CSV table of N, CA, C and O in Angstrom, one decimal:
chain,number,residue,atom,x,y,z
A,1390,MET,N,0.7,-1.3,0.3
A,1390,MET,CA,0.0,-0.2,-0.1
A,1390,MET,C,0.6,1.1,0.3
A,1390,MET,O,2.0,1.6,1.0
A,1391,GLY,N,0.8,2.4,-0.5
A,1391,GLY,CA,1.3,3.4,-0.6
A,1391,GLY,C,0.9,4.3,0.6
A,1391,GLY,O,0.3,4.2,1.1
A,1392,ALA,N,1.6,5.7,0.4
A,1392,ALA,CA,1.8,6.6,1.7
A,1392,ALA,C,1.1,7.7,1.1
A,1392,ALA,O,1.2,7.9,-0.5
A,1393,LEU,N,0.4,8.3,1.9
A,1393,LEU,CA,-0.5,9.3,1.2
A,1393,LEU,C,0.8,10.9,0.6
A,1393,LEU,O,1.7,11.2,1.3
A,1394,VAL,N,0.3,11.8,0.0
A,1394,VAL,CA,1.3,12.4,-1.2
A,1394,VAL,C,1.2,13.6,-0.5
A,1394,VAL,O,-0.2,14.5,-0.3
A,1395,VAL,N,2.3,14.2,-0.7
A,1395,VAL,CA,1.9,15.5,0.1
A,1395,VAL,C,2.2,16.4,-0.8
A,1395,VAL,O,2.4,16.6,-2.0
A,1396,VAL,N,1.3,17.6,-0.4
A,1396,VAL,CA,0.8,18.8,-1.7
A,1396,VAL,C,1.4,20.5,-0.8
A,1396,VAL,O,1.6,20.3,0.5
A,1397,ASP,N,0.9,21.3,-1.6
A,1397,ASP,CA,1.2,22.3,-1.3
A,1397,ASP,C,0.7,23.2,-0.2
A,1397,ASP,O,-0.2,22.7,-0.2
A,1398,GLY,N,1.7,23.6,0.7
A,1398,GLY,CA,1.1,24.2,1.9
A,1398,GLY,C,0.9,23.2,2.9
A,1398,GLY,O,0.1,23.2,3.8
A,1399,ASP,N,1.6,21.7,2.9
A,1399,ASP,CA,1.0,21.0,3.8
A,1399,ASP,C,2.1,21.5,5.3
A,1399,ASP,O,3.1,21.8,4.9
A,1400,LEU,N,1.4,21.4,6.4
A,1400,LEU,CA,2.4,21.4,7.4
A,1400,LEU,C,3.4,20.9,7.6
A,1400,LEU,O,3.6,19.8,7.5
A,1401,LEU,N,4.7,21.5,8.1
A,1401,LEU,CA,5.6,20.6,9.0
A,1401,LEU,C,5.7,20.8,10.5
A,1401,LEU,O,5.7,22.0,11.1
A,1402,ASN,N,5.6,19.3,11.1
A,1402,ASN,CA,6.2,19.3,12.3
A,1402,ASN,C,7.4,19.1,13.1
A,1402,ASN,O,7.7,18.2,12.3
A,1403,PHE,N,8.0,20.1,13.6
A,1403,PHE,CA,9.3,19.5,14.1
A,1403,PHE,C,9.4,19.1,15.9
A,1403,PHE,O,8.6,19.8,16.4
A,1404,LEU,N,10.4,17.9,15.7
A,1404,LEU,CA,10.4,18.0,17.0
A,1404,LEU,C,11.4,19.0,18.0
A,1404,LEU,O,12.1,19.7,17.3
A,1405,PRO,N,11.1,19.6,19.2
A,1405,PRO,CA,11.6,20.6,19.6
A,1405,PRO,C,12.9,20.4,20.4
A,1405,PRO,O,13.9,21.4,20.5
A,1406,ALA,N,13.5,19.2,20.0
A,1406,ALA,CA,14.8,18.6,20.6
A,1406,ALA,C,16.1,18.6,18.9
A,1406,ALA,O,16.0,18.2,18.5
A,1407,PHE,N,16.5,19.9,18.8
A,1407,PHE,CA,18.0,19.9,18.3
A,1407,PHE,C,19.4,19.9,18.8
A,1407,PHE,O,19.9,21.2,18.7
A,1408,GLY,N,20.1,18.5,19.1
A,1408,GLY,CA,20.5,18.5,19.9
A,1408,GLY,C,20.8,19.0,21.3
A,1408,GLY,O,19.2,18.9,22.0
A,1409,GLN,N,21.5,20.1,21.9
A,1409,GLN,CA,21.3,21.0,23.1
A,1409,GLN,C,20.0,21.8,23.1
A,1409,GLN,O,19.6,22.6,24.5
A,1410,ARG,N,19.5,22.0,21.9
A,1410,ARG,CA,18.8,23.3,21.8
A,1410,ARG,C,17.6,22.7,22.0
A,1410,ARG,O,16.8,22.1,20.9
A,1411,GLN,N,16.5,23.7,22.5
A,1411,GLN,CA,15.1,23.5,22.4
A,1411,GLN,C,14.3,24.3,21.7
A,1411,GLN,O,14.9,25.6,21.9
A,1412,VAL,N,14.0,24.2,20.4
A,1412,VAL,CA,13.6,25.0,19.2
A,1412,VAL,C,12.1,24.8,19.2
A,1412,VAL,O,11.5,23.8,19.4
A,1413,THR,N,11.5,26.5,18.8
A,1413,THR,CA,9.9,26.7,19.0
A,1413,THR,C,9.7,27.5,17.8
A,1413,THR,O,10.5,28.5,17.4
A,1414,VAL,N,9.2,26.8,16.8
A,1414,VAL,CA,8.9,27.8,15.3
A,1414,VAL,C,8.2,28.5,15.3
A,1414,VAL,O,7.3,28.9,16.1
A,1415,THR,N,8.7,30.2,14.6
A,1415,THR,CA,7.8,31.2,14.9
A,1415,THR,C,7.3,31.8,13.7
A,1415,THR,O,6.6,32.6,13.9
A,1416,GLY,N,7.9,30.9,12.7
A,1416,GLY,CA,7.4,31.3,11.2
A,1416,GLY,C,6.5,30.2,10.9
A,1416,GLY,O,6.5,29.3,11.1
A,1417,PRO,N,5.6,31.0,9.3
A,1417,PRO,CA,5.1,30.0,8.5
A,1417,PRO,C,6.0,28.5,8.6
A,1417,PRO,O,6.9,28.5,7.8
A,1418,ALA,N,5.4,27.5,8.7
A,1418,ALA,CA,6.0,26.0,8.8
A,1418,ALA,C,5.3,24.8,7.9
A,1418,ALA,O,4.6,24.1,8.4
A,1419,VAL,N,5.4,25.6,6.1
A,1419,VAL,CA,4.5,24.5,5.5
A,1419,VAL,C,5.9,24.1,4.0
A,1419,VAL,O,6.6,25.0,4.0
A,1420,ILE,N,5.5,23.7,3.1
A,1420,ILE,CA,6.3,23.2,2.2
A,1420,ILE,C,5.3,23.6,1.0
A,1420,ILE,O,4.3,23.6,0.7
A,1421,ARG,N,6.3,24.0,0.3
A,1421,ARG,CA,5.8,24.6,-1.4
A,1421,ARG,C,5.6,23.7,-2.6
A,1421,ARG,O,7.0,23.0,-2.4
A,1422,ALA,N,4.8,23.3,-3.1
A,1422,ALA,CA,4.9,22.3,-4.2
A,1422,ALA,C,5.8,22.9,-5.4
A,1422,ALA,O,5.2,24.1,-5.9
A,1423,SER,N,6.0,22.5,-6.4
A,1423,SER,CA,6.6,22.7,-7.3
A,1423,SER,C,6.0,21.7,-8.8
A,1423,SER,O,6.5,22.0,-9.8
A,1424,GLY,N,5.4,20.7,-8.1
A,1424,GLY,CA,5.1,19.6,-9.4
A,1424,GLY,C,4.3,20.2,-10.1
A,1424,GLY,O,3.1,21.0,-10.0
A,1425,HIS,N,4.0,19.5,-11.2
A,1425,HIS,CA,2.7,20.1,-12.3
A,1425,HIS,C,1.6,19.4,-11.8
A,1425,HIS,O,0.4,19.9,-12.0
A,1426,ALA,N,1.2,18.2,-11.4
A,1426,ALA,CA,0.0,17.4,-11.0
A,1426,ALA,C,-0.9,18.1,-10.0
A,1426,ALA,O,0.0,18.7,-9.0
A,1427,LEU,N,-1.8,17.8,-10.0
A,1427,LEU,CA,-2.7,18.5,-8.5
A,1427,LEU,C,-3.9,17.2,-8.0
A,1427,LEU,O,-4.3,16.2,-8.7
A,1428,ILE,N,-3.7,17.6,-7.0
A,1428,ILE,CA,-4.7,16.7,-6.1
A,1428,ILE,C,-5.5,18.1,-5.3
A,1428,ILE,O,-5.1,18.7,-4.5
A,1429,GLY,N,-6.9,17.9,-5.3
A,1429,GLY,CA,-7.7,19.0,-4.4
A,1429,GLY,C,-7.3,20.1,-5.5
A,1429,GLY,O,-7.6,21.4,-4.2
A,1430,GLY,N,-6.7,20.4,-6.2
A,1430,GLY,CA,-6.6,21.8,-6.8
A,1430,GLY,C,-5.4,22.1,-6.2
A,1430,GLY,O,-5.0,23.5,-6.2
A,1431,LYS,N,-4.1,21.7,-5.7
A,1431,LYS,CA,-3.3,22.0,-5.1
A,1431,LYS,C,-2.2,21.0,-5.5
A,1431,LYS,O,-2.3,19.9,-5.8
A,1432,ARG,N,-0.8,21.9,-6.2
A,1432,ARG,CA,0.4,21.0,-6.7
A,1432,ARG,C,0.5,20.1,-5.8
A,1432,ARG,O,0.6,19.9,-4.6
A,1433,VAL,N,1.5,19.1,-6.2
A,1433,VAL,CA,2.2,17.6,-5.7
A,1433,VAL,C,3.4,18.3,-5.5
A,1433,VAL,O,4.1,18.9,-6.3
A,1434,CYS,N,3.8,17.7,-4.3
A,1434,CYS,CA,5.3,18.0,-4.1
A,1434,CYS,C,6.1,17.0,-4.2
A,1434,CYS,O,6.2,15.7,-4.6
A,1435,VAL,N,7.0,17.3,-5.2
A,1435,VAL,CA,8.4,16.7,-5.6
A,1435,VAL,C,9.5,16.4,-5.2
A,1435,VAL,O,9.9,17.6,-4.6
A,1436,PHE,N,10.0,15.4,-4.9
A,1436,PHE,CA,11.5,15.6,-4.6
A,1436,PHE,C,12.5,17.0,-5.0
A,1436,PHE,O,12.6,17.4,-6.5
A,1437,GLY,N,13.0,17.4,-3.9
A,1437,GLY,CA,13.6,18.9,-4.5
A,1437,GLY,C,12.9,19.9,-3.6
A,1437,GLY,O,13.6,20.9,-3.3
A,1438,ASP,N,12.0,19.6,-3.7
A,1438,ASP,CA,10.9,20.9,-2.8
A,1438,ASP,C,11.5,21.3,-1.4
A,1438,ASP,O,11.1,22.2,-1.0
A,1439,GLU,N,11.8,19.7,-0.7
A,1439,GLU,CA,12.1,20.0,0.8
A,1439,GLU,C,13.6,20.9,1.0
A,1439,GLU,O,13.7,21.4,1.9
A,1440,ARG,N,14.3,20.6,-0.2
A,1440,ARG,CA,15.1,21.4,-0.2
A,1440,ARG,C,15.2,23.3,0.2
A,1440,ARG,O,15.9,24.1,0.2
A,1441,ARG,N,14.0,23.9,0.3
A,1441,ARG,CA,13.3,25.4,-0.7
A,1441,ARG,C,13.0,25.5,0.9
A,1441,ARG,O,12.9,27.0,1.0
A,1442,VAL,N,12.8,24.3,2.1
A,1442,VAL,CA,11.5,25.0,3.2
A,1442,VAL,C,13.3,25.8,4.2
A,1442,VAL,O,14.1,25.6,4.3
A,1443,ARG,N,12.7,26.7,4.7
A,1443,ARG,CA,13.5,27.7,5.6
A,1443,ARG,C,12.3,28.5,6.7
A,1443,ARG,O,11.7,29.2,6.1
A,1444,VAL,N,12.5,27.7,7.6
A,1444,VAL,CA,11.4,28.2,8.8
A,1444,VAL,C,12.0,28.9,10.0
A,1444,VAL,O,13.3,28.1,10.5
A,1445,ARG,N,11.6,29.9,10.2
A,1445,ARG,CA,11.8,31.0,11.4
A,1445,ARG,C,11.5,30.1,12.6
A,1445,ARG,O,10.6,29.7,12.6
A,1446,ALA,N,12.6,30.0,13.9
A,1446,ALA,CA,12.5,29.6,14.9
A,1446,ALA,C,13.2,30.3,16.0
A,1446,ALA,O,14.1,31.1,15.9
A,1447,ASP,N,12.7,30.5,16.9
A,1447,ASP,CA,14.0,30.6,18.3
A,1447,ASP,C,14.0,29.4,19.1
A,1447,ASP,O,13.4,28.4,18.8
A,1448,TYR,N,15.3,29.8,19.8
A,1448,TYR,CA,15.5,28.4,20.4
A,1448,TYR,C,16.4,29.0,22.1
A,1448,TYR,O,16.4,30.2,22.0
A,1449,MET,N,16.2,28.2,22.5
A,1449,MET,CA,16.8,27.9,24.1
A,1449,MET,C,17.5,26.8,24.2
A,1449,MET,O,17.7,25.8,23.6
A,1450,MET,N,19.0,27.4,25.2
A,1450,MET,CA,20.1,25.9,25.4
A,1450,MET,C,20.0,26.0,27.5
A,1450,MET,O,20.3,27.3,27.6
A,1451,PRO,N,20.4,25.2,27.9
A,1451,PRO,CA,20.9,25.3,29.1
A,1451,PRO,C,22.1,26.3,29.1
A,1451,PRO,O,23.1,26.3,28.6
A,1452,GLY,N,22.1,27.2,30.4
A,1452,GLY,CA,22.7,28.3,30.5
A,1452,GLY,C,22.7,29.6,29.5
A,1452,GLY,O,23.3,31.1,29.7
A,1453,TYR,N,21.5,29.7,28.7
A,1453,TYR,CA,21.8,30.8,27.8
A,1453,TYR,C,19.9,31.1,27.7
A,1453,TYR,O,19.4,30.5,28.0
A,1454,GLY,N,20.0,32.6,27.1
A,1454,GLY,CA,18.9,33.2,27.0
A,1454,GLY,C,18.4,32.5,25.3
A,1454,GLY,O,19.0,31.8,25.0
A,1455,MET,N,17.5,33.6,24.8
A,1455,MET,CA,16.8,33.2,24.0
A,1455,MET,C,17.5,33.3,22.7
A,1455,MET,O,18.6,34.5,22.7
A,1456,GLY,N,17.4,32.9,21.9
A,1456,GLY,CA,18.2,33.3,20.5
A,1456,GLY,C,17.0,32.7,19.3
A,1456,GLY,O,16.2,32.3,19.4
A,1457,SER,N,17.6,32.9,18.1
A,1457,SER,CA,16.7,32.8,17.1
A,1457,SER,C,17.7,32.2,15.8
A,1457,SER,O,18.9,32.3,15.7
A,1458,GLY,N,16.9,31.5,14.6
A,1458,GLY,CA,17.7,30.9,13.8
A,1458,GLY,C,16.7,30.7,12.6
A,1458,GLY,O,15.3,30.6,12.5
A,1459,VAL,N,17.2,29.6,11.4
A,1459,VAL,CA,16.2,29.2,10.7
A,1459,VAL,C,16.5,27.4,10.8
A,1459,VAL,O,17.8,27.1,10.8
A,1460,ILE,N,15.4,26.9,10.6
A,1460,ILE,CA,14.9,25.4,10.3
A,1460,ILE,C,15.3,24.8,9.1
A,1460,ILE,O,14.4,25.3,8.0
A,1461,THR,N,16.2,24.3,8.5
A,1461,THR,CA,16.5,23.5,7.0
A,1461,THR,C,15.6,22.2,7.3
A,1461,THR,O,16.1,21.3,7.9
A,1462,ILE,N,15.4,21.6,6.2
A,1462,ILE,CA,15.3,20.0,5.7
A,1462,ILE,C,16.3,19.5,5.0
A,1462,ILE,O,16.6,20.3,3.8
A,1463,VAL,N,17.3,18.3,5.9
A,1463,VAL,CA,18.3,17.9,5.1
A,1463,VAL,C,18.5,16.8,4.5
A,1463,VAL,O,18.5,16.8,3.1
A,1464,SER,N,17.3,16.2,4.8
A,1464,SER,CA,17.2,14.6,4.0
A,1464,SER,C,15.5,14.1,4.3
A,1464,SER,O,15.3,14.4,5.0
A,1465,LEU,N,15.2,14.1,3.1
A,1465,LEU,CA,13.9,12.7,3.5
A,1465,LEU,C,14.2,11.4,4.2
A,1465,LEU,O,15.6,10.7,3.6
A,1466,ASN,N,13.6,10.5,4.6
A,1466,ASN,CA,13.7,9.6,4.7
A,1466,ASN,C,13.3,9.1,3.6
A,1466,ASN,O,12.6,8.7,2.6
A,1467,VAL,N,14.3,7.4,3.4
A,1467,VAL,CA,13.8,6.6,2.1
A,1467,VAL,C,12.4,6.2,2.0
A,1467,VAL,O,11.9,6.3,0.7
A,1468,ASN,N,11.2,6.1,2.9
A,1468,ASN,CA,10.3,5.9,3.1
A,1468,ASN,C,9.7,7.7,2.6
A,1468,ASN,O,8.1,7.2,2.6
A,1469,GLN,N,9.9,8.4,2.4
A,1469,GLN,CA,9.0,9.5,1.8
A,1469,GLN,C,9.1,10.5,0.8
A,1469,GLN,O,9.0,11.5,0.6
A,1470,LYS,N,9.9,9.2,-0.2
A,1470,LYS,CA,10.0,9.6,-2.0
A,1470,LYS,C,9.7,8.0,-2.5
A,1470,LYS,O,9.9,7.3,-2.0
A,1471,THR,N,9.2,8.6,-3.4
A,1471,THR,CA,8.3,7.2,-4.4
A,1471,THR,C,8.9,7.4,-5.4
A,1471,THR,O,9.8,8.4,-6.2
A,1472,PRO,N,9.2,6.2,-6.2
A,1472,PRO,CA,9.8,5.9,-7.5
A,1472,PRO,C,8.7,6.4,-8.7
A,1472,PRO,O,9.6,6.8,-9.4
A,1473,ARG,N,7.5,6.5,-8.1
A,1473,ARG,CA,6.6,7.3,-9.4
A,1473,ARG,C,6.8,8.7,-9.5
A,1473,ARG,O,7.3,9.5,-8.6
A,1474,ILE,N,7.1,8.8,-10.3
A,1474,ILE,CA,7.2,10.4,-11.6
A,1474,ILE,C,5.9,11.5,-11.5
A,1474,ILE,O,5.0,10.8,-12.2
A,1475,SER,N,6.4,12.5,-10.9
A,1475,SER,CA,5.9,14.0,-11.4
A,1475,SER,C,6.6,14.7,-12.4
A,1475,SER,O,7.6,15.3,-11.7
A,1476,ASP,N,6.3,14.9,-13.7
A,1476,ASP,CA,7.5,16.1,-14.0
A,1476,ASP,C,8.8,15.4,-14.1
A,1476,ASP,O,9.5,15.9,-13.8
A,1477,GLY,N,9.1,14.3,-14.3
A,1477,GLY,CA,10.2,13.4,-13.9
A,1477,GLY,C,10.8,13.2,-12.5
A,1477,GLY,O,12.3,13.0,-12.4
A,1478,MET,N,10.4,13.3,-11.4
A,1478,MET,CA,11.0,13.6,-10.3
A,1478,MET,C,10.3,12.5,-9.0
A,1478,MET,O,8.9,12.6,-9.7
A,1479,PRO,N,10.5,12.2,-8.4
A,1479,PRO,CA,10.1,11.3,-7.0
A,1479,PRO,C,9.1,12.4,-6.6
A,1479,PRO,O,9.2,13.3,-6.5
A,1480,LEU,N,7.9,11.8,-6.6
A,1480,LEU,CA,6.6,12.5,-5.4
A,1480,LEU,C,7.2,12.8,-3.9
A,1480,LEU,O,8.0,11.2,-3.7
A,1481,ILE,N,6.9,13.4,-3.5
A,1481,ILE,CA,7.3,13.4,-1.9
A,1481,ILE,C,6.2,12.8,-1.1
A,1481,ILE,O,5.2,13.2,-1.4
A,1482,VAL,N,6.4,11.8,-0.3
A,1482,VAL,CA,5.1,11.2,0.5
A,1482,VAL,C,4.8,11.3,1.6
A,1482,VAL,O,6.2,11.6,2.7
A,1483,GLU,N,3.8,10.5,2.5
A,1483,GLU,CA,4.3,11.3,4.1
A,1483,GLU,C,5.2,10.4,5.1
A,1483,GLU,O,6.2,11.3,5.9
A,1484,GLY,N,5.5,9.3,4.7
A,1484,GLY,CA,6.8,8.5,5.3
A,1484,GLY,C,6.6,8.5,6.7
A,1484,GLY,O,5.2,8.8,7.4
A,1485,THR,N,7.9,8.1,7.1
A,1485,THR,CA,8.7,8.7,8.6
A,1485,THR,C,9.0,9.9,8.9
A,1485,THR,O,8.1,11.0,8.7
A,1486,GLU,N,9.6,10.2,9.9
A,1486,GLU,CA,10.8,11.6,9.9
A,1486,GLU,C,11.8,11.5,9.1
A,1486,GLU,O,12.6,11.1,8.3
A,1487,PHE,N,11.7,13.1,8.4
A,1487,PHE,CA,12.8,13.9,8.0
A,1487,PHE,C,13.7,14.3,8.9
A,1487,PHE,O,13.5,14.2,9.9
A,1488,ILE,N,15.2,14.8,8.2
A,1488,ILE,CA,16.2,14.9,9.4
A,1488,ILE,C,16.3,16.7,8.8
A,1488,ILE,O,16.5,17.0,7.3
A,1489,ALA,N,16.2,17.5,10.1
A,1489,ALA,CA,16.2,18.9,9.7
A,1489,ALA,C,17.5,19.5,10.7
A,1489,ALA,O,18.0,18.6,11.5
A,1490,ARG,N,18.1,20.6,9.9
A,1490,ARG,CA,18.8,21.4,10.7
A,1490,ARG,C,18.5,22.6,11.3
A,1490,ARG,O,18.1,23.3,10.7
A,1491,PHE,N,18.8,22.8,12.2
A,1491,PHE,CA,18.6,24.6,12.7
A,1491,PHE,C,20.3,25.1,12.9
A,1491,PHE,O,21.1,24.6,13.5
A,1492,SER,N,20.2,26.3,12.2
A,1492,SER,CA,21.3,26.9,12.0
A,1492,SER,C,21.0,28.5,12.8
A,1492,SER,O,20.1,29.3,12.7
A,1493,PRO,N,21.6,28.5,14.3
A,1493,PRO,CA,21.3,29.8,14.8
A,1493,PRO,C,21.5,31.4,13.4
A,1493,PRO,O,22.3,31.1,13.2
A,1494,THR,N,21.0,32.3,13.5
A,1494,THR,CA,20.6,33.5,12.6
A,1494,THR,C,21.3,34.6,14.1
A,1494,THR,O,22.4,35.3,13.6
A,1495,VAL,N,20.5,34.6,15.2
A,1495,VAL,CA,21.1,35.4,16.3
A,1495,VAL,C,21.1,34.3,17.1
A,1495,VAL,O,19.9,33.8,18.0
A,1496,PRO,N,22.7,34.6,17.5
A,1496,PRO,CA,23.0,33.2,19.0
A,1496,PRO,C,22.7,33.7,20.2
A,1496,PRO,O,22.6,34.9,20.5
A,1497,ALA,N,22.3,32.9,20.9
A,1497,ALA,CA,21.9,33.0,22.5
A,1497,ALA,C,22.9,33.4,22.9
A,1497,ALA,O,24.0,32.8,22.8
A,1498,VAL,N,22.6,34.2,23.9
A,1498,VAL,CA,24.0,34.6,24.9
A,1498,VAL,C,24.4,34.1,26.3
A,1498,VAL,O,22.7,33.8,27.0
A,1499,MET,N,24.8,33.6,26.7
A,1499,MET,CA,25.0,32.7,28.0
A,1499,MET,C,24.6,33.8,29.0
A,1499,MET,O,25.1,34.9,28.9
A,1500,SER,N,23.9,33.6,30.1
A,1500,SER,CA,23.5,34.3,31.2
A,1500,SER,C,24.5,34.5,32.4
A,1500,SER,O,24.9,33.7,32.6
A,1501,GLY,N,24.2,35.9,32.4
A,1501,GLY,CA,25.3,36.3,33.6
A,1501,GLY,C,26.5,36.1,33.9
A,1501,GLY,O,27.5,36.2,34.3
A,1502,ALA,N,27.1,36.0,32.1
A,1502,ALA,CA,28.4,36.1,31.5
A,1502,ALA,C,28.5,37.6,30.9
A,1502,ALA,O,27.5,37.6,30.1
A,1503,PRO,N,29.7,38.0,30.9
A,1503,PRO,CA,30.0,38.9,29.9
A,1503,PRO,C,29.4,38.2,28.5
A,1503,PRO,O,29.7,37.2,27.9
A,1504,PHE,N,29.3,39.9,27.2
A,1504,PHE,CA,28.5,39.0,26.4
A,1504,PHE,C,29.6,37.6,25.6
A,1504,PHE,O,30.8,37.5,25.2
A,1505,SER,N,28.8,36.2,25.6
A,1505,SER,CA,29.3,34.9,25.8
A,1505,SER,C,28.6,34.3,24.8
A,1505,SER,O,27.5,33.9,25.3
A,1506,PRO,N,28.2,34.5,23.1
A,1506,PRO,CA,27.1,33.8,22.2
A,1506,PRO,C,27.5,32.6,22.0
A,1506,PRO,O,28.5,32.6,22.1
A,1507,ASP,N,26.4,31.5,22.0
A,1507,ASP,CA,26.5,30.6,21.4
A,1507,ASP,C,27.4,30.2,20.6
A,1507,ASP,O,26.9,30.8,19.0
A,1508,SER,N,28.3,29.7,20.3
A,1508,SER,CA,29.4,29.2,19.4
A,1508,SER,C,28.8,28.1,18.3
A,1508,SER,O,29.8,27.6,17.6
A,1509,THR,N,28.0,27.2,19.2
A,1509,THR,CA,27.7,25.4,19.2
A,1509,THR,C,27.5,25.4,17.3
A,1509,THR,O,26.8,26.3,16.9
A,1510,PRO,N,27.9,24.8,16.7
A,1510,PRO,CA,27.5,24.4,15.1
A,1510,PRO,C,26.2,24.3,15.1
A,1510,PRO,O,25.1,23.6,15.9
A,1511,PRO,N,25.5,24.3,14.0
A,1511,PRO,CA,24.1,23.9,13.8
A,1511,PRO,C,24.0,22.7,14.3
A,1511,PRO,O,24.7,21.8,14.3
A,1512,SER,N,22.5,22.4,14.6
A,1512,SER,CA,22.0,20.8,15.2
A,1512,SER,C,21.3,20.5,14.6
A,1512,SER,O,20.3,21.1,13.8
A,1513,MET,N,21.1,19.0,14.8
A,1513,MET,CA,20.4,18.1,14.2
A,1513,MET,C,19.4,17.7,14.8
A,1513,MET,O,19.5,17.9,15.6
A,1514,GLY,N,18.2,17.7,13.8
A,1514,GLY,CA,16.4,17.0,14.5
A,1514,GLY,C,15.8,16.6,13.6
A,1514,GLY,O,16.4,16.2,12.7
A,1515,LYS,N,14.7,16.4,13.6
A,1515,LYS,CA,13.8,15.7,13.1
A,1515,LYS,C,12.4,16.4,12.8
A,1515,LYS,O,12.2,17.2,13.4
A,1516,GLY,N,11.8,15.5,12.2
A,1516,GLY,CA,10.0,16.3,11.5
A,1516,GLY,C,9.4,15.5,11.1
A,1516,GLY,O,10.2,14.8,10.3
A,1517,THR,N,7.9,16.0,10.3
A,1517,THR,CA,7.1,14.9,9.8
A,1517,THR,C,6.3,16.2,9.3
A,1517,THR,O,6.4,17.3,9.7
A,1518,PHE,N,5.5,15.1,8.1
A,1518,PHE,CA,4.4,16.5,7.6
A,1518,PHE,C,3.5,16.1,8.0
A,1518,PHE,O,2.8,14.6,8.7
A,1519,GLN,N,2.8,16.9,8.3
A,1519,GLN,CA,1.1,17.3,8.7
A,1519,GLN,C,0.0,17.6,7.1
A,1519,GLN,O,0.5,18.4,6.8
A,1520,LEU,N,-0.1,16.1,6.9
A,1520,LEU,CA,-1.1,16.5,5.4
A,1520,LEU,C,-2.4,17.1,5.9
A,1520,LEU,O,-3.2,16.9,6.8
A,1521,GLN,N,-2.9,17.9,4.4
A,1521,GLN,CA,-4.7,18.5,4.1
A,1521,GLN,C,-5.2,17.4,3.6
A,1521,GLN,O,-6.4,16.9,4.0
A,1522,GLN,N,-4.8,16.3,2.6
A,1522,GLN,CA,-5.7,15.6,2.0
A,1522,GLN,C,-5.3,14.2,2.6
A,1522,GLN,O,-3.6,13.6,3.1
A,1523,GLN,N,-6.4,13.5,2.6
A,1523,GLN,CA,-6.1,12.1,2.9
A,1523,GLN,C,-6.5,10.8,2.1
A,1523,GLN,O,-7.2,10.0,2.8
A,1524,PHE,N,-6.8,11.0,0.6
A,1524,PHE,CA,-7.3,10.2,0.0
A,1524,PHE,C,-6.2,9.5,-1.2
A,1524,PHE,O,-6.3,8.3,-1.8
A,1525,VAL,N,-5.7,10.6,-1.5
A,1525,VAL,CA,-4.3,10.1,-2.7
A,1525,VAL,C,-2.8,9.2,-2.5
A,1525,VAL,O,-2.2,10.2,-1.6
A,1526,THR,N,-2.6,8.0,-2.9
A,1526,THR,CA,-1.6,7.8,-2.1
A,1526,THR,C,-0.6,7.6,-3.6
A,1526,THR,O,-1.4,7.4,-4.2
A,1527,ALA,N,0.7,7.1,-3.1
A,1527,ALA,CA,1.6,6.6,-4.8
A,1527,ALA,C,2.7,6.0,-3.7
A,1527,ALA,O,2.6,6.2,-2.4
A,1528,GLY,N,3.5,5.2,-4.4
A,1528,GLY,CA,4.4,3.7,-4.3
A,1528,GLY,C,4.0,2.7,-4.4
A,1528,GLY,O,4.3,2.0,-4.1
């Protein structure tokens, strides 16, 4: 049996833990589609659309105040793309969890210390798709 197809505007849910950082989404967390096929009047997401995701978020980590940054999708799980194609590209399907990266843009500052910003490299986390449509599957 196939998995549900991801379409334009589907929501992205990110687990809050990105390494030591606890991340809270502050901007729109949606994926935009570039496929030509439509489901319920919305374009289907094709492999590569996940690379255009950029979601604003705030973060905290032990001993630091609030900072902010951007979440991107690094890679889909193998069960989140199908060999079936639209416009020569695999479709993105619900699957399990994808791999995401949080990159600080305004580093958190250590509490009670002279200016000491978070210098930790970007951290990895996970996320899932929350689908609008519940009837078209692929794979």
